[in-house]
Short mmCIF file of C-alpha atoms in Angstrom, two decimals:
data_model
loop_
_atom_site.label_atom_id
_atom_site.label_comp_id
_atom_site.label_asym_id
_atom_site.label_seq_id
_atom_site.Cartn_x
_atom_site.Cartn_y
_atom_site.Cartn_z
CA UNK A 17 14.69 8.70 12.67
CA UNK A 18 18.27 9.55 12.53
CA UNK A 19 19.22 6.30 12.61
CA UNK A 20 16.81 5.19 9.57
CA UNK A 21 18.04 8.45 7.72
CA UNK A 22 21.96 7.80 7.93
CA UNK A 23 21.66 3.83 7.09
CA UNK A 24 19.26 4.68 4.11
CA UNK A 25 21.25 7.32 2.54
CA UNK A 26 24.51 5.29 2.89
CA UNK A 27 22.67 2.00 1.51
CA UNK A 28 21.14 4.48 -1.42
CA UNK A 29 24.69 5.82 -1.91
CA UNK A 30 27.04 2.86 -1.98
CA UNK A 31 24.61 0.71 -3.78
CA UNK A 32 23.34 3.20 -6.49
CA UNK A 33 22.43 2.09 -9.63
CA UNK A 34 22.15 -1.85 -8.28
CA UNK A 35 18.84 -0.96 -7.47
CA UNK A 36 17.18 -0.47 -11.04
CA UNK A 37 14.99 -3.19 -11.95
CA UNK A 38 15.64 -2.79 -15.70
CA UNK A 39 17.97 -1.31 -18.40
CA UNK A 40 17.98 2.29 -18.31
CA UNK A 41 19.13 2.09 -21.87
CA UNK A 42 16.38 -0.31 -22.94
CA UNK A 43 13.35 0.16 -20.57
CA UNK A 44 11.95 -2.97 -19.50
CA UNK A 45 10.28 -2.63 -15.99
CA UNK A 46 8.21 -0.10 -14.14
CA UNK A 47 10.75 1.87 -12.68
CA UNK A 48 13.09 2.44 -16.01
CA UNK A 49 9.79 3.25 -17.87
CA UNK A 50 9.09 5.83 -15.10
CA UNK A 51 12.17 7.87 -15.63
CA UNK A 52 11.70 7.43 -19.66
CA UNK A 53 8.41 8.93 -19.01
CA UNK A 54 9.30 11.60 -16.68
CA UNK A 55 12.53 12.43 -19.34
CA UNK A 56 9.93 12.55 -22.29
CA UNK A 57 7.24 14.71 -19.62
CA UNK A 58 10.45 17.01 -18.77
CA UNK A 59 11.23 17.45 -22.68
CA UNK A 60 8.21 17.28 -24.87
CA UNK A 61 5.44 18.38 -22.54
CA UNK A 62 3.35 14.87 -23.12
CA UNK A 63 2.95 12.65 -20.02
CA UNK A 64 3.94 8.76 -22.49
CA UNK A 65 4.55 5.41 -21.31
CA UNK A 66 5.12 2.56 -23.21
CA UNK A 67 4.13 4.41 -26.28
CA UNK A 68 6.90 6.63 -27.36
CA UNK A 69 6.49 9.88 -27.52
CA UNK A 70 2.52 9.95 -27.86
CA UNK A 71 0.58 10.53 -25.24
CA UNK A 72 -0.98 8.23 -23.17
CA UNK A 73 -3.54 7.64 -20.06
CA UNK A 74 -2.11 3.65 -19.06
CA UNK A 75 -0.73 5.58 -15.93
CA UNK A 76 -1.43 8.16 -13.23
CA UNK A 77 0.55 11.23 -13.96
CA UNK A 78 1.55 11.66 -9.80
CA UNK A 79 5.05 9.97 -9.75
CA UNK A 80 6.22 10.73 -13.51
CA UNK A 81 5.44 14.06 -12.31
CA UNK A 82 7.62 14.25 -9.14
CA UNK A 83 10.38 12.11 -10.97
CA UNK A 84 10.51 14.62 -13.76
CA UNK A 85 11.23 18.00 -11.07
CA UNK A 86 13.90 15.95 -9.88
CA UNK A 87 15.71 15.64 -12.95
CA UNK A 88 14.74 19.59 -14.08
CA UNK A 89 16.26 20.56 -10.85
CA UNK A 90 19.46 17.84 -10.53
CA UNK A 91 19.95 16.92 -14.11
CA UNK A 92 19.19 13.69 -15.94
CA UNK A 93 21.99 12.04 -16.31
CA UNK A 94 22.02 10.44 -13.01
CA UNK A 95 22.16 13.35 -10.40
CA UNK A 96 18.43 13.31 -10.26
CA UNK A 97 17.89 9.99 -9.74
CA UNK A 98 20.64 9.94 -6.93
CA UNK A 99 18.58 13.47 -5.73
CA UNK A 100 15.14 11.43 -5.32
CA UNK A 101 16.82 8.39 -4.19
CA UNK A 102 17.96 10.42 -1.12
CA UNK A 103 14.41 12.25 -1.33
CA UNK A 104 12.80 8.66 -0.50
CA UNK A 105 15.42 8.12 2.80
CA UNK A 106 14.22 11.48 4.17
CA UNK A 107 10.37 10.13 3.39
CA UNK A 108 11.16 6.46 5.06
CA UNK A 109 12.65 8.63 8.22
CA UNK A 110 9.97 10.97 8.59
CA UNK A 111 7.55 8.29 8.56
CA UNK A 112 8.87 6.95 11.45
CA UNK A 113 7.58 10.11 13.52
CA UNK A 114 3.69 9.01 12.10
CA UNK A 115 4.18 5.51 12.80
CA UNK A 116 4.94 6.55 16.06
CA UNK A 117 1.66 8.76 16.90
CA UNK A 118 -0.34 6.44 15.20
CA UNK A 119 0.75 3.30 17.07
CA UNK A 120 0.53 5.31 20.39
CA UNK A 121 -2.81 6.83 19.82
CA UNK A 122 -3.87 3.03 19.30
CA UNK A 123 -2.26 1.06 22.01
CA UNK A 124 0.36 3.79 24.06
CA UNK A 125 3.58 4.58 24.23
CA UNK A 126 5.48 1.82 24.75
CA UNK A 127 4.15 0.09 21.80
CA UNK A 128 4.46 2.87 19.65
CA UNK A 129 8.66 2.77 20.29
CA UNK A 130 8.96 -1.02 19.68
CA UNK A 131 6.63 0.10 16.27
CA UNK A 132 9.28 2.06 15.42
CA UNK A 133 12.26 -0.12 16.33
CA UNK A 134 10.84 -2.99 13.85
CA UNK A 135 9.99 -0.34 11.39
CA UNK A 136 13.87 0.89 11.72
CA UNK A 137 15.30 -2.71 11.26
CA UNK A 138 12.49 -4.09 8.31
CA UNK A 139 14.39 -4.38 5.48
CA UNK A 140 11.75 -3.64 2.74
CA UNK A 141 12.26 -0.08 3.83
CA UNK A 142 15.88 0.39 2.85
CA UNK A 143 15.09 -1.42 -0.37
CA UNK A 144 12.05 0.90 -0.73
CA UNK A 145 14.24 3.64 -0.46
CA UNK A 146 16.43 2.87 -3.30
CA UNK A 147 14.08 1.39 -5.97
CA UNK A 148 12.54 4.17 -8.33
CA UNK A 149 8.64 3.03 -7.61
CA UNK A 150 6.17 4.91 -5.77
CA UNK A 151 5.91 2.98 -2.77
CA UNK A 152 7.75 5.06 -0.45
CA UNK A 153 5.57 8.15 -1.20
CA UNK A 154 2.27 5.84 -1.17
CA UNK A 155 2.75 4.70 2.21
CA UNK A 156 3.30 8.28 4.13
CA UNK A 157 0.27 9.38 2.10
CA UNK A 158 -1.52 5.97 3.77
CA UNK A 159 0.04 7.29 7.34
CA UNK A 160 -1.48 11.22 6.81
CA UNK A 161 -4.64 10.10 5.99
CA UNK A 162 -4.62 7.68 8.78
CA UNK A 163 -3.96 10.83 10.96
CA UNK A 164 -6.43 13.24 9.16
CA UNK A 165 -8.94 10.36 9.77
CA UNK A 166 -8.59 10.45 13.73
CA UNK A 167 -8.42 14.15 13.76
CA UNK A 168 -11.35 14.67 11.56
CA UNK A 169 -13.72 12.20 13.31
CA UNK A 170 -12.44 13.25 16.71
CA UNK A 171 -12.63 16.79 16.14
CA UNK A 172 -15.61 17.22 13.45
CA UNK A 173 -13.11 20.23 12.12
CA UNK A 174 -13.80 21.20 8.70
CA UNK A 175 -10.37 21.75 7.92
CA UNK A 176 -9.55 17.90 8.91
CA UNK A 177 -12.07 16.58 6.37
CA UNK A 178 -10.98 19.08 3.56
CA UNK A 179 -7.21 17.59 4.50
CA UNK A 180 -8.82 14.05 4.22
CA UNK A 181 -9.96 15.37 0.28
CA UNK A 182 -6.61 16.58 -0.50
CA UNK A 183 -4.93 13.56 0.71
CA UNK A 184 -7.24 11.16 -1.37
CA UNK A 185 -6.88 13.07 -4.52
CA UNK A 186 -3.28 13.41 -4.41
CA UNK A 187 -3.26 9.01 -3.47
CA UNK A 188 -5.57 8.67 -6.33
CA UNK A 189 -2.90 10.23 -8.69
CA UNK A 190 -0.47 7.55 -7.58
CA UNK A 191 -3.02 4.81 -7.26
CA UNK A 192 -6.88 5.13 -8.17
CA UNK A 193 -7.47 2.62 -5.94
CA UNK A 194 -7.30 4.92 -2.79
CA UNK A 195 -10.23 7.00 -4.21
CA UNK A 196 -13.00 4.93 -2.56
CA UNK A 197 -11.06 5.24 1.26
CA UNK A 198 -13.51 7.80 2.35
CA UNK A 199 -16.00 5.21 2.84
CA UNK A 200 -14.70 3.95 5.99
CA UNK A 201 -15.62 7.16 7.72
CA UNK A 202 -19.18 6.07 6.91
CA UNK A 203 -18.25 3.21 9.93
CA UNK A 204 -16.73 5.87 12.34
CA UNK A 205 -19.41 8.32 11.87
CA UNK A 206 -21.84 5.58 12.99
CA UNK A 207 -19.62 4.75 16.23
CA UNK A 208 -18.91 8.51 16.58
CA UNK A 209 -23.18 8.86 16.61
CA UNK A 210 -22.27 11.74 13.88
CA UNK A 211 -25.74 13.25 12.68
CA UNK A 212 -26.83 12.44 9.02
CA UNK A 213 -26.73 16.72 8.31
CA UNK A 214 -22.80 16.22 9.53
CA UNK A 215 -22.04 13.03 7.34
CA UNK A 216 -24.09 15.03 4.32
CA UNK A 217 -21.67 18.19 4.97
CA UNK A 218 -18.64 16.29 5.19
CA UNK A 219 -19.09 13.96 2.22
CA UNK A 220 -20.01 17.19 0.33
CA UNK A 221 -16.69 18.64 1.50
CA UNK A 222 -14.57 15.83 0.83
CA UNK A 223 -16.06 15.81 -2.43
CA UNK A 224 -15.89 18.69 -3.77
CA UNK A 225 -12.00 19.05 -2.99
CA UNK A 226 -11.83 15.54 -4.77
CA UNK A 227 -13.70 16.48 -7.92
CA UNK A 228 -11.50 19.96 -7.92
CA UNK A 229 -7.96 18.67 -7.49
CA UNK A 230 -8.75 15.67 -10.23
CA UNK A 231 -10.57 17.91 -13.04
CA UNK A 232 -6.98 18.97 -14.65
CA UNK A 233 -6.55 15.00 -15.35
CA UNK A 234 -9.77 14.67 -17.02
CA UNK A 235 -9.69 17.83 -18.83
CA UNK A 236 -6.31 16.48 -19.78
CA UNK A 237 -7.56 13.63 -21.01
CA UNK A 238 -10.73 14.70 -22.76
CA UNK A 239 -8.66 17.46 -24.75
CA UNK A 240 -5.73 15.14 -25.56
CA UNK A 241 -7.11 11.74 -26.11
CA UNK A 242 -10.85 12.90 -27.07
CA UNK A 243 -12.62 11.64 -24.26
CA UNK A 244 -13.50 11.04 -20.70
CA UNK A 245 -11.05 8.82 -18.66
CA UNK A 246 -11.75 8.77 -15.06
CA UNK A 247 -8.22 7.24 -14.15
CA UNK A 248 -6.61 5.36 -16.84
CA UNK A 249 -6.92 2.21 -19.76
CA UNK A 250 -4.90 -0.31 -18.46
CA UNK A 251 -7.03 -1.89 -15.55
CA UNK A 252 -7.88 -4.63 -17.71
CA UNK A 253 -4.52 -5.94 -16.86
CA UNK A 254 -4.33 -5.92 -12.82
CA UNK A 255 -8.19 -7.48 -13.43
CA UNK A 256 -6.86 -10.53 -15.77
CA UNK A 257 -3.60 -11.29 -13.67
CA UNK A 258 -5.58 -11.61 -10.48
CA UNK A 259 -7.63 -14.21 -11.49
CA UNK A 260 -4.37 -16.49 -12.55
CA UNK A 261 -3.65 -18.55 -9.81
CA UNK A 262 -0.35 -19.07 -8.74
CA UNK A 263 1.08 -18.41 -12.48
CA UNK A 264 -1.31 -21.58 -14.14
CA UNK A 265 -3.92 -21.73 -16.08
CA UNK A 266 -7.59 -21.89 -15.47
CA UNK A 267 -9.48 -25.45 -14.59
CA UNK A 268 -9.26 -28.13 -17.42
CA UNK A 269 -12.30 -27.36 -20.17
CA UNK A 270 -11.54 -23.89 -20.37
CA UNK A 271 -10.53 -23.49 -23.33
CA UNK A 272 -12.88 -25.94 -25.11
CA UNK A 273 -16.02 -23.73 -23.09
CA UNK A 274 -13.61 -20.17 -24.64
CA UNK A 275 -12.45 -21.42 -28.05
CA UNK A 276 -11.87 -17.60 -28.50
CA UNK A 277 -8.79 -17.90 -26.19
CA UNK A 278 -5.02 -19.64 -26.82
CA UNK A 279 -2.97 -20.29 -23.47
CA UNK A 280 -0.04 -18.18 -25.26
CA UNK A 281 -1.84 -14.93 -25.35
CA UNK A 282 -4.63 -15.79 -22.81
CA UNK A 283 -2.90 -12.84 -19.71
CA UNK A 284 -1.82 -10.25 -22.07
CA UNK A 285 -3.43 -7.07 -22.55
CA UNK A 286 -4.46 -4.48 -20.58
CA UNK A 287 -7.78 -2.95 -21.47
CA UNK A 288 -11.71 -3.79 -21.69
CA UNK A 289 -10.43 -7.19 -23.86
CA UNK A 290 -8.30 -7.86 -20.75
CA UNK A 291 -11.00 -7.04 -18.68
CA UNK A 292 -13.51 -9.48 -20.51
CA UNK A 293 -11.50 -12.78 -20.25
CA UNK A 294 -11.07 -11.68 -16.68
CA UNK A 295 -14.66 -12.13 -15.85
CA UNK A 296 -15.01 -15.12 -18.34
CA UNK A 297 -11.89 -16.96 -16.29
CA UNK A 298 -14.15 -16.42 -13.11
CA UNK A 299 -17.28 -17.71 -14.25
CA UNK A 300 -15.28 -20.33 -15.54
CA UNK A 301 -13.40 -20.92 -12.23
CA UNK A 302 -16.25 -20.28 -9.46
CA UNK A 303 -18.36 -22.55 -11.61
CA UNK A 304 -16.16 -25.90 -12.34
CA UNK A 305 -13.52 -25.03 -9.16
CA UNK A 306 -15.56 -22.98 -6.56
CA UNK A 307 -13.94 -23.92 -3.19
CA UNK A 308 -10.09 -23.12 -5.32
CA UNK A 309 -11.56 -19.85 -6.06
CA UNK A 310 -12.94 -19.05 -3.14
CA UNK A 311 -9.85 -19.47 -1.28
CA UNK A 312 -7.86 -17.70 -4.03
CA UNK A 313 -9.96 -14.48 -3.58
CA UNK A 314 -10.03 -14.32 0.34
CA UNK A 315 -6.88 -15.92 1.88
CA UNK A 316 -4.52 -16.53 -1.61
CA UNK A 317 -5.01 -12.31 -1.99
CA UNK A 318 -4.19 -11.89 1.70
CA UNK A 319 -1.06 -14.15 1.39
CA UNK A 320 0.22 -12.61 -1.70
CA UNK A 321 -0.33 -9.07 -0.51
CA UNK A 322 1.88 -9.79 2.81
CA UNK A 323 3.52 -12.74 3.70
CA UNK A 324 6.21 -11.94 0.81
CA UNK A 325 8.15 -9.20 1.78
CA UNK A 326 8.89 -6.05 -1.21
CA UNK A 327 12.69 -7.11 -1.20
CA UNK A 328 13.68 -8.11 -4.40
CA UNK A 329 17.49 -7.54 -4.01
CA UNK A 330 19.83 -8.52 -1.70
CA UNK A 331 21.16 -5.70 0.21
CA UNK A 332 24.26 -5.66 3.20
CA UNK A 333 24.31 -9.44 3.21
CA UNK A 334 20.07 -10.41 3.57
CA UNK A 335 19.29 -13.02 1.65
CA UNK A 336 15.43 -13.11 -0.41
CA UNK A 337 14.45 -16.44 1.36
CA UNK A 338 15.39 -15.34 4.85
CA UNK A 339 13.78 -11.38 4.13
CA UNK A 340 10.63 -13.89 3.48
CA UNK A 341 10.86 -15.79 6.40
CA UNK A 342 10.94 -12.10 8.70
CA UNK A 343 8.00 -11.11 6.96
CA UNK A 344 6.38 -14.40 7.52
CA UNK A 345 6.84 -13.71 11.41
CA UNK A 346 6.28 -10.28 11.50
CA UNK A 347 2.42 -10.92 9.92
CA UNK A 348 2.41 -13.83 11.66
CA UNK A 349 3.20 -11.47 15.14
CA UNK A 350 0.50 -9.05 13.63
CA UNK A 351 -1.69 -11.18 13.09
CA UNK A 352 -0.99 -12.05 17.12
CA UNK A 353 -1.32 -8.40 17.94
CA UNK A 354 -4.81 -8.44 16.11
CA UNK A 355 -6.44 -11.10 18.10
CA UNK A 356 -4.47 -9.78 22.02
CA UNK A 357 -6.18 -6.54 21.22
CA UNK A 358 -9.92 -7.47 21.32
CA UNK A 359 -9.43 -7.90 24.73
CA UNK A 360 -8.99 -4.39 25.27
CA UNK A 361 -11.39 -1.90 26.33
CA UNK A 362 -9.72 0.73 23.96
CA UNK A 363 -10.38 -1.25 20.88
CA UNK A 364 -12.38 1.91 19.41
CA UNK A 365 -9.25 3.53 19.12
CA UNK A 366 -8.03 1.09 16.85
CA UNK A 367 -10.94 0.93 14.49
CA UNK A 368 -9.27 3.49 11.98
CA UNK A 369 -6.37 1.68 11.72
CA UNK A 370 -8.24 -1.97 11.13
CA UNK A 371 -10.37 0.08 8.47
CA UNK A 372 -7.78 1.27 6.74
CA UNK A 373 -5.84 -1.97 6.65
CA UNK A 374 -9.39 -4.14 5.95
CA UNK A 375 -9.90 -1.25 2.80
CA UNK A 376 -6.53 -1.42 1.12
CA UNK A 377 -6.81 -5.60 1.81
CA UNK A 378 -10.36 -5.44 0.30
CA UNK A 379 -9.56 -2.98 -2.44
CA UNK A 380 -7.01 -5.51 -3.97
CA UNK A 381 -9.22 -8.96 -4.53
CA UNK A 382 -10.30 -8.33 -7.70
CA UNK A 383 -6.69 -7.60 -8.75
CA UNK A 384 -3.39 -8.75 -8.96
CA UNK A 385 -2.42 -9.11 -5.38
CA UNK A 386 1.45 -9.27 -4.45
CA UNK A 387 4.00 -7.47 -2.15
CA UNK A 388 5.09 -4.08 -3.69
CA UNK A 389 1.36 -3.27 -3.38
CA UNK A 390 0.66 -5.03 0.01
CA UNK A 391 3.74 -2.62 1.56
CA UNK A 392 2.32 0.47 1.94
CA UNK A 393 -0.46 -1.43 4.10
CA UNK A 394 2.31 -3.37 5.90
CA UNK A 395 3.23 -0.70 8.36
CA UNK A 396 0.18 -0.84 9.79
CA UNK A 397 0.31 -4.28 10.62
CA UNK A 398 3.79 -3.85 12.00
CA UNK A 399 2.15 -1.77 15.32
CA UNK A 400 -0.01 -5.20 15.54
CA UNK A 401 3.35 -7.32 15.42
CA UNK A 402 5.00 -4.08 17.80
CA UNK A 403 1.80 -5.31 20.66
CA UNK A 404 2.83 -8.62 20.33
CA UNK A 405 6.09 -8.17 21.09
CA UNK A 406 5.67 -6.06 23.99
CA UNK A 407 2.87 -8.72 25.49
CA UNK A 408 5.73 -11.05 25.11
CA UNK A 409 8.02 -9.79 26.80
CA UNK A 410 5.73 -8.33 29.27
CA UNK A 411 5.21 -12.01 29.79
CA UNK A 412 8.62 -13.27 29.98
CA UNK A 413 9.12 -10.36 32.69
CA UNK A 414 6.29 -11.91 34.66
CA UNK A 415 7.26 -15.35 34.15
CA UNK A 416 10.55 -14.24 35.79
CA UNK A 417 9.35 -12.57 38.33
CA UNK A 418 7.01 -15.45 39.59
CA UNK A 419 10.14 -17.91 39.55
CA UNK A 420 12.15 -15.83 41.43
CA UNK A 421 9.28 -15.17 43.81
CA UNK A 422 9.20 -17.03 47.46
CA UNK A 423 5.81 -19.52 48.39
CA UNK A 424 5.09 -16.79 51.06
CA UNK A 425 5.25 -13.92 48.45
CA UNK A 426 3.61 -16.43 45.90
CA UNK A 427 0.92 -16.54 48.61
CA UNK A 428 0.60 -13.23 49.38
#
């Protein structure tokens, strides 16, 4: 952990402002937009983005929100982006201490150090840790509900599934997506042989805290837009680009069966329009190019969520194509790890952590599937690729052994 801390700060440090994405004078990508927003949050009270200075419901209000105390509290004209860059190294170190009673709760001790070694030296972390996304405070919230999931289940404590409520509602204001996760204690329960009046009592729990802690962005919504939004307006967008496969455009006939649509202007938008030639590209596509399809939504979506690695600048030296290729054999590894471990009789242990990783895989089909929202996933995987490594060398050890071992003791 101190290790991870002092090589993130000093990368965050001597690198700065290399890491925006964008023009900070002329906002155009996520994370310049996000500190427009949280500037315009911090000074006129109305949560905007990509709309001014009006108000607007095409994002979760959880990181502008965070981004916009830093700046109150270290100024905004650059301390408090330097102030929640450094923020995001002490988040990427203390995660360490989760990925290490995860991993060890799932496979031991051991496996749980060489989890944290690879999570020490994976370079998407230091670049995490400098970008101004919400990645880095996604993926601890992933790790505490991973451990408020085994605690809860094991200990049928109230308190644990209230914690499991909190921690969805507070991922939901980051990403909506992570409102559903609940639903994989529905599996556990049934392992655990958890009576229906206990699942009814938890789900109500969970629930309620849910409901309570995301009424303020509804009311929000309903009193400044005029109506009900249960997240936001723009998943039209995330829809649409999924279904493009690898950047083209759909099968050949398309656009004489959709003379409503022009190649130019056929992915923009971002709301029910968006939405619409979404599910007309798929009944398109599943209909004239079903097997293409097919494999886009199942392994294409699994591919573009990890086997790219979120490291879109070089940093100390590392190269994009060779960041890519250590990704590549890290899931690779993992996937390894994933297929050593049915053999073991322990495998119950693990079933949190598969669920989790199977939900935020699953969660993603329908949408735009690529690396800065595969990453907070990717840790998980890692403590597959950390049992691989240690049955490796536990082989290479025995290999050793046996060669330097005599016919007698061979025998014997």
């Amino acid at each position: 952990m101190a290790f991870v801390l002092v090589l993130s700060v000093s990368i965050v440090l001597y690198y700065g402002d290399y890491f925006f994405l964008g023009d900070p004078n002329a906002p155009n990508n996520d994370d310049v937009k996000y500190i427009q927003t949280a500037k315009i949050l911090l000074n006129e009270g109305t949560l905007a983005y990509n709309t001014g200075t009006e108000p607007t419901s095409f994002i979760m209000p959880g990181f502008p929100l965070i981004l916009a105390g830093f700046l109150a509290v270290f100024g905004q004209d650059g301390g408090g982006i330097v102030a929640f860059r450094l923020f995001q190294c002490l988040l990427q170190a203390g995660s360490l201490y989760f990925i290490f009673i995860i991993a060890r709760y799932i496979f031991n001790s051991r496996t749980a150090l060489i989890a944290c070694v690879i999570s020490a030296l994976y370079p998407p972390d230091y670049f995490s840790s400098g970008v101004i996304l919400s990645e880095t405070i996604f993926r601890i919230i992933v790790l505490l509900l991973v451990c408020a999931l085994i605690s809860a289940v094991q200990s049928k404590r109230w308190e644990c599934y209230v914690l499991i409520g909190v921690l969805t509602a507070v991922a939901a204001y980051f990403k909506p997506q992570a409102s559903l996760f609940p639903a994989v204690l529905l599996i556990l329960w049934w392992r655990e042989k958890y009576t229906w009046k206990e699942m009814l009592r938890f789900t109500c729990m969970i629930g309620m805290v849910y409901i309570v802690l995301l009424s303020p962005w509804w009311v929000r919504n309903i009193i400044t837009l005029g109506h009900f939004i249960l997240f936001t307006e723009s998943g039209g967008s995330p829809f649409l680009l999924g279904t493009q496969i690898f950047h083209l455009m759909p099968p050949d006939g398309f656009f004489e069966a959709y003379p409503q649509y022009h190649p130019e202007t056929l992915f923009q938008g971002h709301d029910a329009t968006a939405a619409a030639k979404g599910i007309d590209i798929l009944k398109y596509g599943f209909t004239h190019a079903p097997l293409l399809y097919l494999l886009w939504y199942t392994l294409g979506k699994f591919i573009g969520l990890y086997f790219e690695a979120y490291y879109w600048l070089p940093i100390l030296g590392l190269d994009l194509v060779t960041a890519h290729v250590i990704q590549a054999l890290l899931i690779g590894l993992s996937i390894a790890g994933m297929v050593m471990s049915r053999r073991s009789e322990e495998r119950k242990r693990r079933l949190p952590v598969l669920l989790t990783i199977l939900y935020f895989t699953g969660i993603y089909v329908p949408f735009i599937a690529f690396s800065r929202y595969g990453y907070p996933t990717v840790v998980l995987l890692l403590m597959y690729s950390a049992l691989a490594v240690q049955q490796i060398i536990y082989k290479i050890k025995l290999s050793r052994q046996k060669k330097q071992m005599t016919p007698r003791q061979m025998e014997g």
